[in-house]
């Protein structure tokens, strides 16, 4: 869910449910400001020294200094609520939440406050798929239509594929590495139809539709919904107690978004429908726990853990999304896509990353594999100015993430 247009005076709030293809607007009066509210936790330093986080370059940033620059940065960038987690050496070493929740009460955030993760949902779903591969419930290279008891074009939402047999080339591997040929979302097409825009496997083309298709196949195969499958396969085993693919009742007073005046049908949809492409609700601490599992290969066979982070397709497009996504860059940008993760090259070794941006939220995760340094950022607010590049640079020394390609 996206809530934008929130300001300090009554106004028009736009709720943009990109993951469900819904956009609506309604009037709501709220008062939000960046308050000096913060809840932080960090691993103590050795021998009684002040707690610090290690940067990619091996320098040290005192934990006490983080809150000092985060508050002003949030105000400058139009971020009302922020949650951070820093990973050093395969574990979460720092967690912090800042600002009020985006609610009419302006109550302070707390460790239980959940954020809309948007497309940070995709790496979690990829990890889930790899667990199913390990159990021989799925194969990365078997065409997905073979898992369905009926032709794919006979199912609601996939009728458009009837006359394009190229759907038979779409596999789990091509979905997770964005090589399906599907558009990002069908509603972005002038025809509003689900079409295949290039031969599956030919190149990279970011697609939420691909993830939705694989989700549909997984749900048909297992006879359960994504929210239940993810809870059983990922969240419970990893101890991610504040994470779900749909809005659970226990979250409604602890979410970094104002749902008090959202239409009931919208809240009902959020409670009942899950999207592998973008409906995840989580905390930075929980997502940091997930990242450490990925780094450690926890819950996966060594083969699957390695395959998930192996580059599957080289990226040559000028941008992730938009018109320039169809243009080829003349210069190599050192980018590739793995299974669920982007990957880029630096002089300090490769890093994996993912972005989660929708109107009203701006999220990012990055992990430098050799140095074992990473960061999770979840934020809510109007987003006047990009906060992600500034945060990763100040906290972990990351001046390498491909924000220009992402569109920051």
Short mmCIF file of C-alpha atoms in Angstrom, two decimals:
data_model
loop_
_atom_site.label_atom_id
_atom_site.label_comp_id
_atom_site.label_asym_id
_atom_site.label_seq_id
_atom_site.Cartn_x
_atom_site.Cartn_y
_atom_site.Cartn_z
CA UNK A 1 0.00 0.00 0.00
CA UNK A 2 1.15 3.52 -0.73
CA UNK A 3 0.02 6.61 1.11
CA UNK A 4 1.27 9.81 -0.49
CA UNK A 5 0.32 13.44 -0.32
CA UNK A 6 0.51 13.39 3.48
CA UNK A 7 1.46 16.79 4.82
CA UNK A 8 0.95 19.16 7.71
CA UNK A 9 -2.46 20.35 6.53
CA UNK A 10 -5.65 18.61 5.40
CA UNK A 11 -5.22 17.36 1.87
CA UNK A 12 -5.74 14.69 -0.68
CA UNK A 13 -4.17 11.34 0.08
CA UNK A 14 -3.42 9.01 -2.81
CA UNK A 15 -3.43 5.33 -1.98
CA UNK A 16 -1.49 3.53 -4.70
CA UNK A 17 -1.71 -0.23 -4.42
CA UNK A 18 0.76 -0.98 -7.22
CA UNK A 19 1.12 -4.60 -6.22
CA UNK A 20 -2.63 -5.09 -6.68
CA UNK A 21 -3.11 -2.63 -9.57
CA UNK A 22 -5.32 -0.25 -7.57
CA UNK A 23 -5.05 3.53 -7.31
CA UNK A 24 -7.54 5.63 -5.40
CA UNK A 25 -7.70 9.00 -3.71
CA UNK A 26 -9.54 10.19 -0.64
CA UNK A 27 -9.45 13.25 1.60
CA UNK A 28 -7.88 13.00 5.01
CA UNK A 29 -6.55 15.51 7.52
CA UNK A 30 -3.35 14.49 9.28
CA UNK A 31 -0.51 16.28 10.99
CA UNK A 32 2.96 14.80 10.63
CA UNK A 33 6.39 16.04 11.52
CA UNK A 34 9.76 14.51 12.17
CA UNK A 35 10.00 14.15 15.92
CA UNK A 36 13.14 13.35 17.87
CA UNK A 37 11.74 9.93 18.70
CA UNK A 38 14.19 7.09 18.30
CA UNK A 39 14.54 3.51 19.48
CA UNK A 40 17.95 1.96 18.87
CA UNK A 41 19.87 -1.17 19.78
CA UNK A 42 23.44 -2.16 19.02
CA UNK A 43 25.99 -4.79 19.89
CA UNK A 44 28.34 -3.46 22.60
CA UNK A 45 31.91 -2.76 21.56
CA UNK A 46 34.74 -5.02 22.73
CA UNK A 47 36.36 -4.39 26.11
CA UNK A 48 33.72 -1.88 27.10
CA UNK A 49 34.38 0.44 24.15
CA UNK A 50 31.43 2.39 22.66
CA UNK A 51 29.39 0.46 20.12
CA UNK A 52 30.43 0.95 16.49
CA UNK A 53 29.52 -0.32 13.04
CA UNK A 54 32.13 -1.28 10.47
CA UNK A 55 32.03 0.29 7.02
CA UNK A 56 32.84 -1.40 3.74
CA UNK A 57 36.31 0.16 3.84
CA UNK A 58 36.99 -1.17 7.34
CA UNK A 59 36.48 2.13 9.12
CA UNK A 60 34.32 2.50 12.21
CA UNK A 61 31.24 4.67 12.77
CA UNK A 62 30.20 5.25 16.40
CA UNK A 63 26.61 4.16 16.90
CA UNK A 64 25.97 7.27 18.98
CA UNK A 65 26.63 9.46 15.93
CA UNK A 66 23.98 7.84 13.73
CA UNK A 67 20.97 9.45 15.41
CA UNK A 68 22.72 12.81 15.20
CA UNK A 69 22.65 12.95 11.42
CA UNK A 70 19.58 10.79 10.75
CA UNK A 71 17.07 13.29 12.18
CA UNK A 72 18.13 16.29 10.07
CA UNK A 73 18.49 14.06 7.01
CA UNK A 74 14.93 12.78 7.42
CA UNK A 75 13.61 16.32 7.61
CA UNK A 76 15.55 17.41 4.53
CA UNK A 77 14.40 14.41 2.49
CA UNK A 78 10.76 14.43 3.57
CA UNK A 79 10.93 11.12 5.43
CA UNK A 80 8.64 10.90 8.45
CA UNK A 81 9.46 7.42 9.71
CA UNK A 82 12.63 5.39 9.29
CA UNK A 83 13.94 1.99 10.33
CA UNK A 84 17.53 0.81 9.87
CA UNK A 85 19.51 -2.37 10.40
CA UNK A 86 23.25 -2.77 9.86
CA UNK A 87 24.90 -6.14 9.22
CA UNK A 88 28.53 -6.84 10.13
CA UNK A 89 30.01 -10.33 9.84
CA UNK A 90 26.78 -12.20 9.15
CA UNK A 91 24.80 -10.72 12.03
CA UNK A 92 22.69 -7.64 12.73
CA UNK A 93 24.89 -5.34 14.79
CA UNK A 94 22.68 -2.24 14.89
CA UNK A 95 18.93 -1.54 14.74
CA UNK A 96 17.28 1.86 14.88
CA UNK A 97 13.82 3.37 14.33
CA UNK A 98 13.21 7.10 14.09
CA UNK A 99 10.29 9.53 13.92
CA UNK A 100 6.56 9.16 14.48
CA UNK A 101 4.39 6.60 12.80
CA UNK A 102 2.47 8.04 9.87
CA UNK A 103 -0.73 8.28 11.87
CA UNK A 104 -3.03 10.99 13.16
CA UNK A 105 -1.80 10.36 16.71
CA UNK A 106 1.85 10.87 15.82
CA UNK A 107 2.78 8.10 18.26
CA UNK A 108 6.45 7.22 18.31
CA UNK A 109 7.77 4.26 16.40
CA UNK A 110 8.78 1.19 18.34
CA UNK A 111 10.51 -2.12 17.60
CA UNK A 112 7.13 -3.61 16.61
CA UNK A 113 6.37 -0.95 13.98
CA UNK A 114 6.12 -2.57 10.54
CA UNK A 115 6.84 -0.91 7.20
CA UNK A 116 5.66 -1.54 3.67
CA UNK A 117 8.66 -3.22 2.05
CA UNK A 118 7.32 -2.93 -1.53
CA UNK A 119 9.69 -4.78 -3.91
CA UNK A 120 11.93 -5.97 -1.08
CA UNK A 121 9.29 -8.71 -1.14
CA UNK A 122 11.00 -10.26 -4.16
CA UNK A 123 14.23 -11.55 -2.51
CA UNK A 124 12.12 -13.14 0.23
CA UNK A 125 9.98 -14.91 -2.36
CA UNK A 126 13.10 -16.05 -4.22
CA UNK A 127 14.47 -17.58 -1.01
CA UNK A 128 11.14 -19.36 -0.52
CA UNK A 129 11.28 -20.73 -4.06
CA UNK A 130 14.81 -22.04 -3.50
CA UNK A 131 13.57 -23.92 -0.43
CA UNK A 132 10.92 -25.56 -2.62
CA UNK A 133 13.60 -26.42 -5.18
CA UNK A 134 15.61 -28.14 -2.45
CA UNK A 135 12.57 -30.28 -1.64
CA UNK A 136 12.07 -31.17 -5.33
CA UNK A 137 8.69 -29.42 -5.37
CA UNK A 138 9.91 -27.08 -8.10
CA UNK A 139 12.67 -27.13 -10.67
CA UNK A 140 14.29 -23.89 -11.77
CA UNK A 141 14.30 -24.85 -15.44
CA UNK A 142 10.98 -26.65 -15.89
CA UNK A 143 8.48 -24.49 -17.82
CA UNK A 144 5.95 -23.25 -15.29
CA UNK A 145 2.90 -24.19 -17.36
CA UNK A 146 3.78 -27.86 -16.80
CA UNK A 147 2.92 -27.51 -13.09
CA UNK A 148 -0.66 -26.46 -13.89
CA UNK A 149 -3.45 -29.02 -14.43
CA UNK A 150 -5.07 -26.83 -17.09
CA UNK A 151 -3.69 -24.58 -19.84
CA UNK A 152 -2.45 -21.35 -18.30
CA UNK A 153 -4.67 -19.21 -20.54
CA UNK A 154 -7.79 -20.81 -19.04
CA UNK A 155 -7.10 -19.22 -15.64
CA UNK A 156 -8.46 -15.75 -14.79
CA UNK A 157 -5.84 -13.11 -15.44
CA UNK A 158 -3.89 -15.15 -18.00
CA UNK A 159 -6.34 -15.24 -20.91
CA UNK A 160 -4.08 -12.89 -22.88
CA UNK A 161 -1.50 -15.66 -23.27
CA UNK A 162 -3.77 -17.88 -25.39
CA UNK A 163 -2.23 -16.83 -28.70
CA UNK A 164 1.40 -16.45 -27.65
CA UNK A 165 3.06 -19.82 -27.08
CA UNK A 166 6.20 -18.13 -25.77
CA UNK A 167 4.71 -18.53 -22.29
CA UNK A 168 5.94 -22.12 -22.57
CA UNK A 169 9.51 -20.79 -22.25
CA UNK A 170 8.92 -19.12 -18.87
CA UNK A 171 10.62 -20.91 -15.97
CA UNK A 172 11.20 -20.13 -12.30
CA UNK A 173 14.78 -19.17 -13.11
CA UNK A 174 13.64 -16.68 -15.74
CA UNK A 175 11.04 -15.23 -13.39
CA UNK A 176 13.43 -14.73 -10.47
CA UNK A 177 16.07 -13.16 -12.74
CA UNK A 178 13.54 -10.99 -14.64
CA UNK A 179 13.88 -12.65 -18.04
CA UNK A 180 10.22 -13.52 -18.70
CA UNK A 181 9.48 -10.88 -21.32
CA UNK A 182 6.46 -9.73 -19.31
CA UNK A 183 6.02 -6.00 -18.64
CA UNK A 184 6.52 -4.75 -15.10
CA UNK A 185 2.72 -4.43 -14.81
CA UNK A 186 0.09 -5.01 -17.48
CA UNK A 187 -1.80 -1.86 -16.51
CA UNK A 188 1.23 0.15 -17.65
CA UNK A 189 0.59 -1.04 -21.22
CA UNK A 190 -1.64 1.13 -23.43
CA UNK A 191 -3.78 -1.96 -24.05
CA UNK A 192 -3.82 -3.00 -20.37
CA UNK A 193 -3.05 -6.53 -21.58
CA UNK A 194 -0.50 -9.06 -20.32
CA UNK A 195 1.82 -9.46 -23.28
CA UNK A 196 5.26 -10.99 -23.80
CA UNK A 197 7.52 -8.22 -25.05
CA UNK A 198 10.63 -10.27 -25.86
CA UNK A 199 11.59 -13.94 -26.01
CA UNK A 200 11.92 -15.30 -22.46
CA UNK A 201 15.57 -15.75 -21.58
CA UNK A 202 16.83 -13.21 -24.13
CA UNK A 203 17.59 -10.33 -21.73
CA UNK A 204 16.77 -8.59 -18.46
CA UNK A 205 13.41 -6.83 -18.11
CA UNK A 206 12.15 -6.08 -14.61
CA UNK A 207 8.71 -7.59 -14.10
CA UNK A 208 6.35 -7.77 -11.17
CA UNK A 209 3.98 -9.74 -13.41
CA UNK A 210 6.56 -12.51 -13.64
CA UNK A 211 6.68 -12.84 -9.87
CA UNK A 212 2.89 -12.88 -9.70
CA UNK A 213 2.82 -15.69 -12.25
CA UNK A 214 5.32 -17.79 -10.30
CA UNK A 215 3.37 -17.08 -7.12
CA UNK A 216 0.23 -18.37 -8.83
CA UNK A 217 2.02 -21.57 -9.88
CA UNK A 218 3.44 -22.12 -6.38
CA UNK A 219 0.02 -21.64 -4.79
CA UNK A 220 -1.58 -24.05 -7.26
CA UNK A 221 1.18 -26.60 -6.67
CA UNK A 222 1.00 -26.47 -2.86
CA UNK A 223 -2.71 -25.79 -2.46
CA UNK A 224 -2.07 -22.88 -0.07
CA UNK A 225 -1.81 -19.12 -0.27
CA UNK A 226 1.51 -17.29 -0.31
CA UNK A 227 1.04 -15.76 3.14
CA UNK A 228 0.68 -19.19 4.74
CA UNK A 229 3.50 -20.75 2.72
CA UNK A 230 5.91 -17.92 3.58
CA UNK A 231 4.98 -18.06 7.24
CA UNK A 232 5.67 -21.80 7.39
CA UNK A 233 8.76 -21.87 5.18
CA UNK A 234 10.48 -18.56 5.96
CA UNK A 235 9.15 -16.38 8.75
CA UNK A 236 8.68 -18.97 11.51
CA UNK A 237 11.98 -20.82 10.87
CA UNK A 238 13.93 -17.55 10.81
CA UNK A 239 12.15 -15.97 13.77
CA UNK A 240 10.75 -13.09 11.69
CA UNK A 241 7.91 -12.42 14.10
CA UNK A 242 6.90 -9.03 12.68
CA UNK A 243 6.73 -10.00 9.01
CA UNK A 244 3.88 -11.09 6.75
CA UNK A 245 2.77 -10.90 3.14
CA UNK A 246 -0.59 -9.47 4.18
CA UNK A 247 -1.92 -7.05 6.77
CA UNK A 248 -2.52 -9.03 9.95
CA UNK A 249 -4.76 -7.66 12.68
CA UNK A 250 -1.84 -7.40 15.09
CA UNK A 251 -0.12 -4.93 12.73
CA UNK A 252 -2.91 -2.38 12.41
CA UNK A 253 -1.80 -0.31 15.39
CA UNK A 254 1.86 -0.78 14.54
CA UNK A 255 2.27 0.18 10.88
CA UNK A 256 4.18 3.12 9.44
CA UNK A 257 1.17 4.31 7.44
CA UNK A 258 -2.16 5.88 8.32
CA UNK A 259 -4.91 3.36 7.63
CA UNK A 260 -7.54 4.94 9.87
CA UNK A 261 -9.46 6.53 7.00
CA UNK A 262 -8.59 4.11 4.24
CA UNK A 263 -11.68 2.55 2.62
CA UNK A 264 -12.74 -0.73 4.15
CA UNK A 265 -12.50 -2.63 0.86
CA UNK A 266 -8.86 -1.57 0.59
CA UNK A 267 -8.00 -2.73 4.09
CA UNK A 268 -9.91 -5.95 3.44
CA UNK A 269 -7.82 -6.54 0.31
CA UNK A 270 -4.62 -5.92 2.24
CA UNK A 271 -5.73 -8.41 4.90
CA UNK A 272 -6.57 -11.19 2.47
CA UNK A 273 -4.38 -10.86 -0.64
CA UNK A 274 -0.63 -11.41 -0.77
CA UNK A 275 1.72 -10.35 -3.55
CA UNK A 276 5.15 -11.91 -4.07
CA UNK A 277 6.08 -8.77 -5.99
CA UNK A 278 5.35 -6.20 -3.33
CA UNK A 279 2.99 -6.74 -0.37
CA UNK A 280 5.54 -7.62 2.33
CA UNK A 281 5.17 -5.90 5.71
CA UNK A 282 8.24 -6.13 7.93
CA UNK A 283 10.72 -4.38 10.21
CA UNK A 284 14.34 -3.58 9.41
CA UNK A 285 15.36 -5.94 12.21
CA UNK A 286 13.35 -8.83 10.75
CA UNK A 287 14.61 -8.13 7.24
CA UNK A 288 18.15 -7.94 8.58
CA UNK A 289 17.59 -11.38 10.07
CA UNK A 290 16.53 -12.60 6.62
CA UNK A 291 19.67 -11.09 5.07
CA UNK A 292 21.92 -12.89 7.54
CA UNK A 293 20.17 -16.15 6.62
CA UNK A 294 20.93 -15.49 2.95
CA UNK A 295 24.58 -14.71 3.74
CA UNK A 296 24.95 -17.84 5.84
CA UNK A 297 23.02 -20.10 3.46
CA UNK A 298 20.71 -20.88 6.35
CA UNK A 299 17.74 -23.08 5.44
CA UNK A 300 19.10 -23.91 1.98
CA UNK A 301 21.35 -26.57 0.55
CA UNK A 302 24.86 -25.29 -0.27
CA UNK A 303 24.04 -25.67 -3.97
CA UNK A 304 20.87 -23.57 -3.75
CA UNK A 305 22.46 -20.95 -1.51
CA UNK A 306 25.24 -20.48 -4.06
CA UNK A 307 22.94 -20.57 -7.08
CA UNK A 308 20.63 -17.91 -5.65
CA UNK A 309 23.44 -15.34 -5.57
CA UNK A 310 25.09 -16.36 -8.86
CA UNK A 311 24.66 -13.85 -11.72
CA UNK A 312 22.07 -15.17 -14.19
CA UNK A 313 21.87 -12.32 -16.70
CA UNK A 314 24.09 -9.36 -17.50
CA UNK A 315 22.34 -5.98 -17.43
CA UNK A 316 23.05 -3.44 -20.16
CA UNK A 317 19.98 -1.19 -19.86
CA UNK A 318 20.36 2.48 -18.98
CA UNK A 319 17.74 2.34 -16.23
CA UNK A 320 15.86 -0.20 -14.16
CA UNK A 321 12.43 1.12 -15.19
CA UNK A 322 10.89 3.68 -17.51
CA UNK A 323 11.63 4.48 -21.16
CA UNK A 324 15.40 4.15 -20.70
CA UNK A 325 14.99 0.57 -19.50
CA UNK A 326 14.65 -0.35 -23.18
CA UNK A 327 17.84 1.50 -24.11
CA UNK A 328 21.25 -0.15 -24.07
CA UNK A 329 24.11 1.54 -22.27
CA UNK A 330 27.31 1.96 -24.27
CA UNK A 331 29.42 1.45 -21.15
CA UNK A 332 29.44 -1.64 -19.00
CA UNK A 333 27.92 -0.81 -15.64
CA UNK A 334 28.97 -3.97 -13.83
CA UNK A 335 25.41 -5.02 -13.12
CA UNK A 336 23.75 -8.42 -13.26
CA UNK A 337 20.71 -10.10 -11.76
CA UNK A 338 20.73 -13.23 -9.68
CA UNK A 339 17.71 -15.17 -8.40
CA UNK A 340 15.78 -12.49 -6.55
CA UNK A 341 18.74 -10.13 -6.13
CA UNK A 342 20.57 -7.54 -8.17
CA UNK A 343 24.36 -7.69 -8.08
CA UNK A 344 27.04 -5.09 -8.84
CA UNK A 345 30.82 -5.08 -9.02
CA UNK A 346 33.16 -2.86 -7.00
CA UNK A 347 36.84 -2.71 -6.15
CA UNK A 348 35.85 -4.13 -2.78
CA UNK A 349 34.19 -7.16 -4.28
CA UNK A 350 30.64 -7.78 -5.44
CA UNK A 351 27.52 -6.71 -3.59
CA UNK A 352 23.89 -7.82 -3.77
CA UNK A 353 21.05 -5.34 -3.54
CA UNK A 354 17.37 -4.64 -4.03
CA UNK A 355 15.24 -1.52 -4.00
CA UNK A 356 11.62 -1.15 -2.91
CA UNK A 357 10.08 2.13 -3.99
CA UNK A 358 6.46 3.15 -4.30
CA UNK A 359 4.67 6.39 -3.64
CA UNK A 360 5.02 6.97 0.10
CA UNK A 361 7.87 4.56 0.81
CA UNK A 362 11.52 4.22 -0.12
CA UNK A 363 13.41 1.06 0.87
CA UNK A 364 16.78 -0.48 0.12
CA UNK A 365 18.96 -3.43 1.06
CA UNK A 366 22.61 -3.89 0.12
CA UNK A 367 25.22 -6.41 1.24
CA UNK A 368 28.91 -6.44 0.30
CA UNK A 369 29.65 -10.13 0.10
CA UNK A 370 33.40 -10.19 0.67
CA UNK A 371 33.40 -7.64 3.48
CA UNK A 372 30.17 -8.99 5.00
CA UNK A 373 28.85 -5.49 5.54
CA UNK A 374 25.26 -4.60 4.74
CA UNK A 375 22.34 -2.33 5.51
CA UNK A 376 18.55 -2.45 5.44
CA UNK A 377 16.58 0.80 5.10
CA UNK A 378 12.79 1.05 5.40
CA UNK A 379 11.18 4.48 5.25
CA UNK A 380 7.81 6.20 4.97
CA UNK A 381 7.09 9.77 3.92
CA UNK A 382 6.59 12.11 1.01
CA UNK A 383 10.15 11.64 -0.28
CA UNK A 384 11.04 15.15 -1.42
CA UNK A 385 14.66 14.09 -1.86
CA UNK A 386 16.31 10.69 -2.13
CA UNK A 387 17.51 9.53 1.27
CA UNK A 388 18.87 6.10 0.36
CA UNK A 389 22.24 7.14 -1.17
CA UNK A 390 22.95 9.47 1.73
CA UNK A 391 22.20 6.87 4.39
CA UNK A 392 24.28 4.03 2.96
CA UNK A 393 27.19 6.42 2.37
CA UNK A 394 27.13 7.85 5.90
CA UNK A 395 26.55 4.61 7.80
CA UNK A 396 28.47 1.90 5.90
CA UNK A 397 30.59 3.90 3.44
CA UNK A 398 28.68 2.67 0.39
CA UNK A 399 29.36 5.00 -2.51
CA UNK A 400 29.01 2.17 -5.02
CA UNK A 401 25.30 1.24 -5.13
CA UNK A 402 23.82 1.83 -8.62
CA UNK A 403 21.36 4.54 -7.62
CA UNK A 404 21.67 6.31 -10.97
CA UNK A 405 20.56 3.14 -12.74
CA UNK A 406 17.80 2.59 -10.17
CA UNK A 407 16.55 6.11 -10.81
CA UNK A 408 17.46 7.81 -7.54
#
